[in-house]
């Protein structure tokens, strides 16, 4: 069975590999955009790898809630314990706008 | 030797003014300028449910809407085998160009062929044949059975080649590929080619047709496309609206006949507008994301104004790039506010992509056609789905309805992946109908 710790570790390892950093330098409270230096495109690339790694599909509507490493860990924990085919919803839709800085679709 | 003098014309000591004398459209709103323009003014949407990709599981596509041209058959418009042996985007370009040449009244067989150029903007190229043959060769493992016409058809400049052959044009034959701004750069560079004395006429087109399984999936994976309106496709492309959530892929082509004012006058051509200015810049910032402060866009627009010797206060209308992405639309409006200041509240603005979706390499050409028609007719087509204005984008000149307004100066914005920006300025020609 997948545990919280498993997910957190796998995620941090995936992040470390993607960012070419030591896994110990990645903290749960790190903000993907500001602390890890991800922009909207690299966030999408990372989420793509996470989708592959954890066999989940992350709908666009869930992206605004994924701000920190801990957010992604908690999200994956929910998704992997729930029915995998039901898309998860953001915990609080009202948070979407306020937290949309890590969002995507900023394209030309 | 006969013929060596052809195209070797002496340059005029005066830099020529460049005018638009013919238009042609292939779009999801209709084939032909008249059909397109009437639908645009009526605010109709060309976006529909994404057509099935053979046996592909369509539910696996995050976005399921597109501005597709349904039931297109090139044989209805163009005779001969050439049109059947080029890819869909080049077929679109050929049909649009046939209309534009006829509209311009140019008698191509009476022109010096070396003084007629072709300039085509294309972002993707022959994606229909590309995907078909990639799929087939990996599936069958029979590289010896790749169709012989694969390379001539897939090549990005196949459209400009086909147009040159169709028109007998022997001047510069060039393809501009700057993703979503390709068509706009083609207009600007066509103008410069005539000003530099390399041609009297440049047939200028933009074309793309890449609503195909892999390319569409690629844009989905990039999370660039709208996903919230899969059940109401006509509402999905909604520039400047609070609920916009990405662009809608489209396809099509547009052609403008550009020529020197002298050349147009000599043959008593109808003049839609003058192409008065152009600027091209790079943000040197990011492959797909614009700078969020909009300053590079404002700089590009300012450079185009200087090139056209036009002040911001003279601009009446802006055809915005406005793809309906959350950040892209805001950045463009920031740039407009920065450059135009109080004038930003007076200028009319619309988004052609609200009607067609984003036709990629065709978008700049189609927007250029809209600018020419707007200057000519004094009518500004609606920005549809602007029913819930985003406060960060809202300006008084954006309207859900058609606007009637005399437009002396029109502005075309186009931005592309690869960190590049284009701006083109159209003016009402001083010598109007019949070269008076």
Short mmCIF file of N, CA, C and O in Angstrom, two decimals, chain B residues 55-122:
data_model
loop_
_atom_site.label_atom_id
_atom_site.label_comp_id
_atom_site.label_asym_id
_atom_site.label_seq_id
_atom_site.Cartn_x
_atom_site.Cartn_y
_atom_site.Cartn_z
N UNK B 55 -9.96 6.51 -35.14
CA UNK B 55 -10.24 5.62 -34.00
C UNK B 55 -9.68 6.14 -32.68
O UNK B 55 -9.70 5.43 -31.68
N UNK B 56 -9.19 7.38 -32.67
CA UNK B 56 -8.62 7.94 -31.44
C UNK B 56 -9.73 8.12 -30.39
O UNK B 56 -10.82 8.56 -30.72
N UNK B 57 -9.46 7.78 -29.12
CA UNK B 57 -10.48 8.00 -28.08
C UNK B 57 -10.61 9.50 -27.78
O UNK B 57 -9.77 10.07 -27.08
N UNK B 58 -11.63 10.12 -28.32
CA UNK B 58 -11.73 11.58 -28.25
C UNK B 58 -11.90 12.09 -26.83
O UNK B 58 -11.53 13.22 -26.52
N UNK B 59 -12.48 11.23 -25.95
CA UNK B 59 -12.67 11.69 -24.57
C UNK B 59 -11.34 11.90 -23.85
O UNK B 59 -11.28 12.55 -22.81
N UNK B 60 -10.26 11.36 -24.42
CA UNK B 60 -8.94 11.52 -23.79
C UNK B 60 -8.33 12.89 -24.07
O UNK B 60 -7.31 13.24 -23.48
N UNK B 61 -8.93 13.66 -24.98
CA UNK B 61 -8.43 15.01 -25.24
C UNK B 61 -9.04 15.96 -24.22
O UNK B 61 -10.26 16.03 -24.08
N UNK B 62 -8.17 16.71 -23.55
CA UNK B 62 -8.68 17.65 -22.53
C UNK B 62 -9.58 18.70 -23.18
O UNK B 62 -10.61 19.06 -22.65
N UNK B 63 -9.14 19.22 -24.31
CA UNK B 63 -9.97 20.18 -25.03
C UNK B 63 -10.67 19.45 -26.17
O UNK B 63 -10.06 18.61 -26.85
N UNK B 64 -11.93 19.74 -26.36
CA UNK B 64 -12.70 19.03 -27.39
C UNK B 64 -13.47 19.99 -28.28
O UNK B 64 -14.56 19.69 -28.75
N UNK B 65 -12.89 21.17 -28.46
CA UNK B 65 -13.52 22.17 -29.34
C UNK B 65 -12.45 22.71 -30.30
O UNK B 65 -11.27 22.71 -29.97
N UNK B 66 -12.89 23.16 -31.46
CA UNK B 66 -11.93 23.73 -32.42
C UNK B 66 -12.68 24.54 -33.47
O UNK B 66 -13.86 24.29 -33.74
N UNK B 67 -11.97 25.48 -34.05
CA UNK B 67 -12.54 26.27 -35.16
C UNK B 67 -12.16 25.61 -36.47
O UNK B 67 -11.28 26.08 -37.18
N UNK B 68 -12.83 24.53 -36.78
CA UNK B 68 -12.49 23.74 -37.97
C UNK B 68 -13.33 24.13 -39.17
O UNK B 68 -14.46 24.60 -39.04
N UNK B 69 -12.75 23.92 -40.35
CA UNK B 69 -13.47 24.14 -41.60
C UNK B 69 -14.00 22.78 -42.04
O UNK B 69 -13.22 21.90 -42.42
N UNK B 70 -15.28 22.64 -41.97
CA UNK B 70 -15.87 21.33 -42.26
C UNK B 70 -16.18 21.19 -43.75
O UNK B 70 -16.51 22.15 -44.42
N UNK B 71 -16.07 19.98 -44.23
CA UNK B 71 -16.46 19.62 -45.60
C UNK B 71 -15.70 20.42 -46.66
O UNK B 71 -16.24 20.78 -47.70
N UNK B 72 -14.43 20.71 -46.38
CA UNK B 72 -13.62 21.45 -47.36
C UNK B 72 -13.12 20.49 -48.44
O UNK B 72 -12.57 19.44 -48.14
N UNK B 73 -13.34 20.89 -49.66
CA UNK B 73 -12.82 20.10 -50.79
C UNK B 73 -12.19 21.08 -51.78
O UNK B 73 -12.88 21.90 -52.38
N UNK B 74 -10.87 20.99 -51.92
CA UNK B 74 -10.18 22.00 -52.72
C UNK B 74 -10.63 21.97 -54.18
O UNK B 74 -10.62 23.01 -54.86
N UNK B 75 -11.07 20.79 -54.63
CA UNK B 75 -11.50 20.67 -56.03
C UNK B 75 -12.70 21.54 -56.37
O UNK B 75 -12.95 21.84 -57.54
N UNK B 76 -13.43 21.97 -55.36
CA UNK B 76 -14.58 22.86 -55.61
C UNK B 76 -14.12 24.25 -56.02
O UNK B 76 -14.88 25.03 -56.57
N UNK B 77 -12.87 24.57 -55.69
CA UNK B 77 -12.39 25.93 -55.90
C UNK B 77 -11.28 26.04 -56.93
O UNK B 77 -11.13 27.08 -57.57
N UNK B 78 -10.47 24.98 -57.02
CA UNK B 78 -9.29 25.06 -57.88
C UNK B 78 -9.18 23.80 -58.73
O UNK B 78 -9.23 22.68 -58.19
N UNK B 79 -9.03 24.01 -60.02
CA UNK B 79 -8.85 22.88 -60.94
C UNK B 79 -7.38 22.45 -60.96
O UNK B 79 -6.50 23.19 -60.55
N UNK B 80 -7.15 21.28 -61.50
CA UNK B 80 -5.78 20.83 -61.71
C UNK B 80 -5.27 19.96 -60.57
O UNK B 80 -5.88 19.87 -59.51
N UNK B 81 -4.12 19.35 -60.83
CA UNK B 81 -3.61 18.37 -59.87
C UNK B 81 -2.75 18.99 -58.77
O UNK B 81 -2.58 18.40 -57.71
N UNK B 82 -2.21 20.20 -59.01
CA UNK B 82 -1.31 20.79 -58.01
C UNK B 82 -2.00 20.89 -56.65
O UNK B 82 -1.43 20.50 -55.62
N UNK B 83 -3.23 21.40 -56.65
CA UNK B 83 -3.92 21.63 -55.38
C UNK B 83 -4.19 20.33 -54.63
O UNK B 83 -4.29 20.32 -53.40
N UNK B 84 -4.32 19.25 -55.37
CA UNK B 84 -4.59 17.97 -54.71
C UNK B 84 -3.32 17.33 -54.16
O UNK B 84 -3.38 16.36 -53.41
N UNK B 85 -2.18 17.86 -54.55
CA UNK B 85 -0.91 17.25 -54.15
C UNK B 85 -0.16 18.10 -53.13
O UNK B 85 1.03 17.91 -52.91
N UNK B 86 -0.86 19.05 -52.51
CA UNK B 86 -0.27 19.80 -51.39
C UNK B 86 -1.12 19.57 -50.16
O UNK B 86 -2.26 19.11 -50.24
N UNK B 87 -0.56 19.89 -49.00
CA UNK B 87 -1.26 19.62 -47.75
C UNK B 87 -2.40 20.63 -47.54
O UNK B 87 -2.51 21.64 -48.23
N UNK B 88 -3.23 20.30 -46.57
CA UNK B 88 -4.44 21.09 -46.33
C UNK B 88 -4.14 22.58 -46.13
O UNK B 88 -4.85 23.44 -46.65
N UNK B 89 -3.08 22.92 -45.40
CA UNK B 89 -2.81 24.35 -45.15
C UNK B 89 -2.47 25.05 -46.46
O UNK B 89 -2.86 26.21 -46.67
N UNK B 90 -1.76 24.35 -47.35
CA UNK B 90 -1.41 24.96 -48.63
C UNK B 90 -2.64 25.05 -49.53
O UNK B 90 -2.78 26.00 -50.32
N UNK B 91 -3.53 24.09 -49.41
CA UNK B 91 -4.79 24.17 -50.17
C UNK B 91 -5.58 25.41 -49.72
O UNK B 91 -6.13 26.14 -50.56
N UNK B 92 -5.64 25.61 -48.41
CA UNK B 92 -6.33 26.81 -47.90
C UNK B 92 -5.70 28.07 -48.51
O UNK B 92 -6.40 28.99 -48.95
N UNK B 93 -4.36 28.09 -48.49
CA UNK B 93 -3.65 29.28 -49.01
C UNK B 93 -3.95 29.49 -50.49
O UNK B 93 -4.14 30.62 -50.95
N UNK B 94 -4.03 28.39 -51.23
CA UNK B 94 -4.31 28.51 -52.67
C UNK B 94 -5.71 29.06 -52.91
O UNK B 94 -5.91 29.94 -53.77
N UNK B 95 -6.67 28.57 -52.15
CA UNK B 95 -8.06 29.04 -52.36
C UNK B 95 -8.18 30.52 -51.96
O UNK B 95 -8.79 31.32 -52.68
N UNK B 96 -7.58 30.88 -50.84
CA UNK B 96 -7.64 32.29 -50.41
C UNK B 96 -6.94 33.19 -51.42
O UNK B 96 -7.40 34.30 -51.73
N UNK B 97 -5.82 32.70 -51.97
CA UNK B 97 -5.05 33.51 -52.92
C UNK B 97 -5.79 33.66 -54.24
O UNK B 97 -5.77 34.74 -54.86
N UNK B 98 -6.44 32.61 -54.67
CA UNK B 98 -7.22 32.71 -55.92
C UNK B 98 -8.26 33.83 -55.78
O UNK B 98 -8.44 34.65 -56.68
N UNK B 99 -8.92 33.86 -54.64
CA UNK B 99 -9.93 34.90 -54.42
C UNK B 99 -9.29 36.29 -54.37
O UNK B 99 -9.79 37.25 -54.95
N UNK B 100 -8.15 36.38 -53.65
CA UNK B 100 -7.51 37.69 -53.48
C UNK B 100 -7.01 38.25 -54.81
O UNK B 100 -7.15 39.45 -55.08
N UNK B 101 -6.44 37.38 -55.63
CA UNK B 101 -5.94 37.85 -56.94
C UNK B 101 -7.13 38.33 -57.78
O UNK B 101 -7.07 39.41 -58.41
N UNK B 102 -8.20 37.56 -57.79
CA UNK B 102 -9.38 37.97 -58.56
C UNK B 102 -9.93 39.29 -58.02
O UNK B 102 -10.28 40.20 -58.79
N UNK B 103 -9.97 39.41 -56.69
CA UNK B 103 -10.49 40.63 -56.06
C UNK B 103 -9.64 41.85 -56.42
O UNK B 103 -10.16 42.95 -56.59
N UNK B 104 -8.35 41.63 -56.56
CA UNK B 104 -7.44 42.77 -56.84
C UNK B 104 -7.55 43.25 -58.28
O UNK B 104 -7.13 44.36 -58.59
N UNK B 105 -8.08 42.38 -59.14
CA UNK B 105 -8.13 42.73 -60.56
C UNK B 105 -6.80 42.59 -61.28
O UNK B 105 -6.68 42.97 -62.45
N UNK B 106 -5.80 42.07 -60.58
CA UNK B 106 -4.49 41.89 -61.23
C UNK B 106 -4.61 40.92 -62.40
O UNK B 106 -5.20 39.84 -62.25
N UNK B 107 -4.06 41.29 -63.52
CA UNK B 107 -3.95 40.37 -64.65
C UNK B 107 -2.53 39.82 -64.61
O UNK B 107 -1.59 40.42 -65.15
N UNK B 108 -2.37 38.68 -63.97
CA UNK B 108 -1.02 38.19 -63.70
C UNK B 108 -0.24 37.94 -64.98
O UNK B 108 0.98 38.12 -65.02
N UNK B 109 -0.94 37.54 -66.03
CA UNK B 109 -0.22 37.25 -67.28
C UNK B 109 0.25 38.52 -67.98
O UNK B 109 1.02 38.46 -68.93
N UNK B 110 -0.20 39.67 -67.50
CA UNK B 110 0.27 40.93 -68.09
C UNK B 110 1.35 41.60 -67.24
O UNK B 110 1.83 42.67 -67.58
N UNK B 111 1.65 41.01 -66.11
CA UNK B 111 2.67 41.58 -65.22
C UNK B 111 4.03 40.94 -65.51
O UNK B 111 4.10 39.81 -66.00
N UNK B 112 5.08 41.67 -65.17
CA UNK B 112 6.42 41.08 -65.20
C UNK B 112 6.50 40.07 -64.05
O UNK B 112 6.43 40.47 -62.89
N UNK B 113 6.62 38.79 -64.35
CA UNK B 113 6.55 37.80 -63.26
C UNK B 113 7.64 37.96 -62.22
O UNK B 113 7.46 37.59 -61.06
N UNK B 114 8.80 38.53 -62.63
CA UNK B 114 9.88 38.71 -61.66
C UNK B 114 9.62 39.84 -60.69
O UNK B 114 10.37 40.03 -59.73
N UNK B 115 8.57 40.60 -60.91
CA UNK B 115 8.23 41.70 -60.01
C UNK B 115 7.07 41.33 -59.08
O UNK B 115 6.52 42.18 -58.40
N UNK B 116 6.68 40.05 -59.11
CA UNK B 116 5.61 39.58 -58.22
C UNK B 116 6.20 38.58 -57.24
O UNK B 116 6.77 37.56 -57.64
N UNK B 117 6.09 38.88 -55.97
CA UNK B 117 6.64 38.01 -54.93
C UNK B 117 5.55 37.27 -54.18
O UNK B 117 4.36 37.58 -54.30
N UNK B 118 5.99 36.29 -53.43
CA UNK B 118 5.08 35.53 -52.56
C UNK B 118 5.68 35.55 -51.16
O UNK B 118 6.88 35.28 -50.99
N UNK B 119 4.86 35.83 -50.18
CA UNK B 119 5.32 35.81 -48.78
C UNK B 119 4.23 35.10 -47.97
O UNK B 119 3.11 35.59 -47.90
N UNK B 120 4.56 33.95 -47.41
CA UNK B 120 3.56 33.18 -46.67
C UNK B 120 4.00 33.00 -45.21
O UNK B 120 5.14 32.59 -44.95
N UNK B 121 3.09 33.27 -44.31
CA UNK B 121 3.31 32.97 -42.90
C UNK B 121 2.67 31.63 -42.57
O UNK B 121 1.50 31.41 -42.87
N UNK B 122 3.46 30.73 -42.00
CA UNK B 122 2.93 29.42 -41.62
C UNK B 122 3.63 28.96 -40.35
O UNK B 122 4.87 29.00 -40.28
#
